[in-house]
Amino acid sequence: MYAKIKDVSDKKIKCSSPGCIKSKDGTMLMEKKEILNRWSEYVEDLFKDDRCEKPKIKKNIAGPTILEEEVEAAIKKMKNGKATGPDNIPVEIIKALNNLGIDLTTKLLNEIYDSGTIPEDLCKSVFIVLPKTPEATGAPEISQKQFGFMPDKGTINAMFALSMLMERCIEMQKDLHHCFIDYSKAFD
C-alpha cells in the first residue's frame, strides 16, 4: 500500500524534449536550435545597450593599490550557499582559504587594475532560462507599466508619477493605498 501511495504521489512531469516556445511573430518553435536562437534574441533585446562606445581602459594609471583589508571586507560580505560562477568556485572555498585567499585575490585584483586588462572569464555571464510553469511557451515580456527596465522608465519617473497621483487623490479627497515590496533579496 505504501509503495502504491508513493508511486501515485511522487509523479513528476518529465520532458525529454527541450520544449517549445513562441517566436516574435507567434509561431511555435519546436526545434532546439530555433528555441536557443529565440532565447538569444530575447536576451539581446532585453539587455540592448544603446550607449556610445565604451571608453578605452588606460593602462598604468597612477592610483592607490587595492588593499588586503578591502578584499577581506568584501569576502566577509559574500553570502554562503549561492550558485557558483563559470569558474565553479563557491564562496565557501574562498572564505576557507583565510589569509592565503585574501592575499591571492588582492594580488590578482591589483594585477588587473595595474594592467588594465580584464580576463575574458570576468566578461562573460551565464543566462539560464527557468520557466515559471512547465507549459510556458513564451519568453517573459516586460509590461509597459513596469518601471526600471526601459528608457524613460526609471525610479525617478516612478516616484514623480506616484507623487502626482498622491496630489491628485488629495485634491479629489480620495483614498490611496500603497504597497511597497522589497526586491533586494530577489536581486541580491
Short mmCIF file of N, CA, C and O in Angstrom, two decimals, residues 117-184:
data_model
loop_
_atom_site.label_atom_id
_atom_site.label_comp_id
_atom_site.label_asym_id
_atom_site.label_seq_id
_atom_site.Cartn_x
_atom_site.Cartn_y
_atom_site.Cartn_z
N THR A 117 43.82 45.12 -18.10
CA THR A 117 43.30 44.00 -18.89
C THR A 117 42.38 43.15 -18.02
O THR A 117 42.82 42.59 -17.02
N ILE A 118 41.12 43.07 -18.41
CA ILE A 118 40.15 42.27 -17.67
C ILE A 118 40.11 40.88 -18.31
O ILE A 118 39.91 40.75 -19.52
N PRO A 119 40.31 39.81 -17.52
CA PRO A 119 40.27 38.46 -18.07
C PRO A 119 38.93 38.16 -18.73
O PRO A 119 37.88 38.63 -18.27
N GLU A 120 38.97 37.39 -19.81
CA GLU A 120 37.76 37.04 -20.56
C GLU A 120 36.70 36.40 -19.67
O GLU A 120 35.51 36.65 -19.84
N ASP A 121 37.14 35.55 -18.71
CA ASP A 121 36.18 34.87 -17.84
C ASP A 121 35.34 35.85 -17.03
O ASP A 121 34.19 35.56 -16.68
N LEU A 122 35.89 37.01 -16.71
CA LEU A 122 35.15 38.00 -15.93
C LEU A 122 34.22 38.84 -16.79
O LEU A 122 33.42 39.62 -16.27
N CYS A 123 34.32 38.69 -18.10
CA CYS A 123 33.47 39.45 -19.02
C CYS A 123 32.27 38.63 -19.50
O CYS A 123 31.46 39.11 -20.28
N LYS A 124 32.16 37.39 -19.07
CA LYS A 124 31.08 36.51 -19.51
C LYS A 124 30.00 36.41 -18.45
O LYS A 124 30.27 36.54 -17.26
N SER A 125 28.78 36.17 -18.91
CA SER A 125 27.70 35.88 -17.97
C SER A 125 26.94 34.67 -18.52
O SER A 125 26.91 34.42 -19.71
N VAL A 126 26.35 33.93 -17.62
CA VAL A 126 25.59 32.75 -17.98
C VAL A 126 24.13 33.03 -17.73
O VAL A 126 23.75 33.50 -16.65
N PHE A 127 23.30 32.77 -18.72
CA PHE A 127 21.86 33.02 -18.62
C PHE A 127 21.16 31.67 -18.67
O PHE A 127 21.28 30.93 -19.64
N ILE A 128 20.44 31.34 -17.60
CA ILE A 128 19.72 30.07 -17.54
C ILE A 128 18.23 30.38 -17.52
O ILE A 128 17.75 31.12 -16.67
N VAL A 129 17.51 29.80 -18.46
CA VAL A 129 16.07 30.03 -18.57
C VAL A 129 15.35 29.12 -17.58
O VAL A 129 15.52 27.91 -17.60
N LEU A 130 14.57 29.73 -16.69
CA LEU A 130 13.77 28.97 -15.74
C LEU A 130 12.30 29.37 -15.93
O LEU A 130 11.84 30.36 -15.36
N PRO A 131 11.55 28.62 -16.75
CA PRO A 131 10.15 28.99 -16.96
C PRO A 131 9.36 28.86 -15.67
O PRO A 131 9.61 27.97 -14.87
N LYS A 132 8.40 29.77 -15.47
CA LYS A 132 7.60 29.75 -14.24
C LYS A 132 6.66 28.55 -14.22
O LYS A 132 6.33 28.04 -13.17
N THR A 133 6.20 28.13 -15.37
CA THR A 133 5.33 26.97 -15.45
C THR A 133 5.89 26.00 -16.47
O THR A 133 6.53 26.40 -17.44
N PRO A 134 5.68 24.69 -16.26
CA PRO A 134 6.22 23.71 -17.20
C PRO A 134 5.69 23.87 -18.62
O PRO A 134 6.34 23.51 -19.57
N GLU A 135 4.50 24.44 -18.77
CA GLU A 135 3.89 24.57 -20.09
C GLU A 135 4.17 25.93 -20.73
O GLU A 135 3.58 26.27 -21.74
N ALA A 136 5.05 26.73 -20.15
CA ALA A 136 5.31 28.08 -20.67
C ALA A 136 5.80 28.00 -22.12
O ALA A 136 6.67 27.20 -22.44
N THR A 137 5.21 28.83 -22.97
CA THR A 137 5.59 28.83 -24.39
C THR A 137 6.12 30.17 -24.86
O THR A 137 6.45 30.33 -26.02
N GLY A 138 6.19 31.14 -23.98
CA GLY A 138 6.65 32.46 -24.39
C GLY A 138 7.77 32.96 -23.49
O GLY A 138 7.83 32.63 -22.32
N ALA A 139 8.64 33.74 -24.06
CA ALA A 139 9.66 34.41 -23.26
C ALA A 139 8.96 35.48 -22.43
O ALA A 139 7.99 36.07 -22.89
N PRO A 140 9.40 35.72 -21.19
CA PRO A 140 8.71 36.74 -20.38
C PRO A 140 8.78 38.10 -21.02
O PRO A 140 9.82 38.50 -21.52
N GLU A 141 7.69 38.80 -21.03
CA GLU A 141 7.63 40.13 -21.62
C GLU A 141 7.57 41.17 -20.52
O GLU A 141 6.94 40.95 -19.49
N ILE A 142 8.20 42.30 -20.72
CA ILE A 142 8.15 43.39 -19.75
C ILE A 142 6.96 44.26 -20.08
O ILE A 142 6.81 44.72 -21.20
N SER A 143 6.14 44.48 -19.08
CA SER A 143 4.94 45.29 -19.26
C SER A 143 5.31 46.75 -19.48
O SER A 143 6.30 47.24 -18.96
N GLN A 144 4.49 47.45 -20.25
CA GLN A 144 4.71 48.88 -20.46
C GLN A 144 4.49 49.66 -19.17
O GLN A 144 4.93 50.79 -19.05
N LYS A 145 3.81 49.07 -18.20
CA LYS A 145 3.56 49.73 -16.91
C LYS A 145 4.71 49.54 -15.93
O LYS A 145 4.74 50.14 -14.88
N GLN A 146 5.65 48.65 -16.27
CA GLN A 146 6.75 48.34 -15.35
C GLN A 146 7.85 49.39 -15.46
O GLN A 146 8.22 49.81 -16.54
N PHE A 147 8.38 49.81 -14.33
CA PHE A 147 9.45 50.80 -14.29
C PHE A 147 10.78 50.10 -13.99
O PHE A 147 10.81 49.08 -13.34
N GLY A 148 11.86 50.70 -14.46
CA GLY A 148 13.19 50.22 -14.11
C GLY A 148 13.93 49.47 -15.18
O GLY A 148 15.11 49.25 -15.06
N PHE A 149 13.27 49.02 -16.23
CA PHE A 149 13.94 48.21 -17.24
C PHE A 149 13.87 48.80 -18.64
O PHE A 149 14.29 48.17 -19.59
N MET A 150 13.32 50.00 -18.77
CA MET A 150 13.17 50.60 -20.09
C MET A 150 13.59 52.07 -20.05
O MET A 150 13.55 52.69 -18.99
N PRO A 151 13.97 52.65 -21.20
CA PRO A 151 14.33 54.06 -21.23
C PRO A 151 13.16 54.93 -20.76
O PRO A 151 12.00 54.63 -21.05
N ASP A 152 13.47 55.98 -20.05
CA ASP A 152 12.48 56.92 -19.51
C ASP A 152 11.49 56.25 -18.57
O ASP A 152 10.36 56.71 -18.41
N LYS A 153 11.86 55.16 -17.97
CA LYS A 153 11.00 54.47 -17.02
C LYS A 153 11.82 54.09 -15.78
O LYS A 153 11.72 52.99 -15.27
N GLY A 154 12.64 55.02 -15.30
CA GLY A 154 13.47 54.76 -14.14
C GLY A 154 12.74 55.03 -12.84
O GLY A 154 11.56 55.41 -12.82
N THR A 155 13.43 54.86 -11.73
CA THR A 155 12.85 55.06 -10.41
C THR A 155 12.38 56.50 -10.22
O THR A 155 11.33 56.74 -9.62
N ILE A 156 13.13 57.45 -10.73
CA ILE A 156 12.76 58.86 -10.60
C ILE A 156 11.42 59.12 -11.28
O ILE A 156 10.55 59.80 -10.73
N ASN A 157 11.23 58.54 -12.48
CA ASN A 157 9.96 58.69 -13.18
C ASN A 157 8.81 58.08 -12.38
O ASN A 157 7.72 58.65 -12.31
N ALA A 158 9.07 56.91 -11.77
CA ALA A 158 8.03 56.25 -10.98
C ALA A 158 7.67 57.09 -9.75
O ALA A 158 6.49 57.23 -9.41
N MET A 159 8.67 57.66 -9.09
CA MET A 159 8.41 58.49 -7.91
C MET A 159 7.65 59.76 -8.29
O MET A 159 6.77 60.20 -7.56
N PHE A 160 7.97 60.34 -9.44
CA PHE A 160 7.25 61.52 -9.91
C PHE A 160 5.78 61.17 -10.17
O PHE A 160 4.87 61.89 -9.74
N ALA A 161 5.55 60.06 -10.86
CA ALA A 161 4.17 59.64 -11.15
C ALA A 161 3.41 59.36 -9.86
O ALA A 161 2.24 59.73 -9.72
N LEU A 162 4.09 58.75 -8.88
CA LEU A 162 3.45 58.47 -7.60
C LEU A 162 3.09 59.75 -6.86
O LEU A 162 2.00 59.88 -6.31
N SER A 163 4.01 60.73 -6.86
CA SER A 163 3.72 61.99 -6.16
C SER A 163 2.56 62.74 -6.83
O SER A 163 1.72 63.33 -6.16
N MET A 164 2.51 62.69 -8.16
CA MET A 164 1.40 63.32 -8.88
C MET A 164 0.07 62.63 -8.53
O MET A 164 -0.96 63.28 -8.34
N LEU A 165 0.11 61.30 -8.45
CA LEU A 165 -1.08 60.53 -8.09
C LEU A 165 -1.54 60.89 -6.67
O LEU A 165 -2.74 61.08 -6.43
N MET A 166 -0.59 61.03 -5.74
CA MET A 166 -0.95 61.39 -4.36
C MET A 166 -1.58 62.78 -4.31
O MET A 166 -2.59 62.98 -3.64
N GLU A 167 -0.98 63.73 -5.03
CA GLU A 167 -1.54 65.09 -5.05
C GLU A 167 -2.96 65.09 -5.61
O GLU A 167 -3.85 65.75 -5.09
N ARG A 168 -3.16 64.33 -6.67
CA ARG A 168 -4.49 64.28 -7.31
C ARG A 168 -5.52 63.66 -6.36
O ARG A 168 -6.66 64.11 -6.28
N CYS A 169 -5.11 62.60 -5.63
CA CYS A 169 -6.02 61.96 -4.69
C CYS A 169 -6.37 62.90 -3.54
O CYS A 169 -7.51 62.89 -3.06
N ILE A 170 -5.41 63.70 -3.08
CA ILE A 170 -5.68 64.68 -2.03
C ILE A 170 -6.69 65.72 -2.53
O ILE A 170 -7.64 66.07 -1.83
N GLU A 171 -6.46 66.21 -3.76
CA GLU A 171 -7.37 67.20 -4.34
C GLU A 171 -8.79 66.66 -4.45
O GLU A 171 -9.76 67.35 -4.18
N MET A 172 -8.90 65.42 -4.86
CA MET A 172 -10.21 64.81 -5.09
C MET A 172 -10.77 64.15 -3.82
O MET A 172 -11.84 63.56 -3.86
N GLN A 173 -10.02 64.22 -2.72
CA GLN A 173 -10.40 63.62 -1.44
C GLN A 173 -10.72 62.14 -1.60
O GLN A 173 -11.76 61.65 -1.16
N LYS A 174 -9.81 61.46 -2.24
CA LYS A 174 -9.93 60.01 -2.46
C LYS A 174 -8.86 59.29 -1.66
O LYS A 174 -7.76 59.81 -1.45
N ASP A 175 -9.16 58.07 -1.21
CA ASP A 175 -8.18 57.26 -0.50
C ASP A 175 -7.17 56.70 -1.49
O ASP A 175 -7.51 56.38 -2.64
N LEU A 176 -5.95 56.57 -1.03
CA LEU A 176 -4.89 55.98 -1.86
C LEU A 176 -4.12 55.02 -0.98
O LEU A 176 -3.71 55.37 0.13
N HIS A 177 -3.92 53.82 -1.45
CA HIS A 177 -3.20 52.80 -0.68
C HIS A 177 -1.93 52.43 -1.45
O HIS A 177 -1.97 52.25 -2.67
N HIS A 178 -0.83 52.31 -0.72
CA HIS A 178 0.46 51.94 -1.33
C HIS A 178 0.87 50.58 -0.81
O HIS A 178 0.64 50.26 0.35
N CYS A 179 1.53 49.83 -1.64
CA CYS A 179 2.12 48.56 -1.24
C CYS A 179 3.55 48.56 -1.76
O CYS A 179 3.78 48.48 -2.97
N PHE A 180 4.50 48.69 -0.88
CA PHE A 180 5.91 48.70 -1.28
C PHE A 180 6.49 47.32 -1.05
O PHE A 180 6.36 46.75 0.04
N ILE A 181 7.12 46.78 -2.06
CA ILE A 181 7.71 45.45 -1.99
C ILE A 181 9.22 45.59 -2.07
O ILE A 181 9.74 46.25 -2.95
N ASP A 182 9.92 44.94 -1.15
CA ASP A 182 11.37 44.98 -1.12
C ASP A 182 11.92 43.84 -1.96
O ASP A 182 11.83 42.68 -1.57
N TYR A 183 12.48 44.18 -3.11
CA TYR A 183 13.02 43.15 -4.01
C TYR A 183 14.51 42.92 -3.80
O TYR A 183 15.15 42.23 -4.58
N SER A 184 15.10 43.45 -2.73
CA SER A 184 16.54 43.34 -2.54
C SER A 184 16.99 41.89 -2.43
O SER A 184 18.07 41.54 -2.89
#
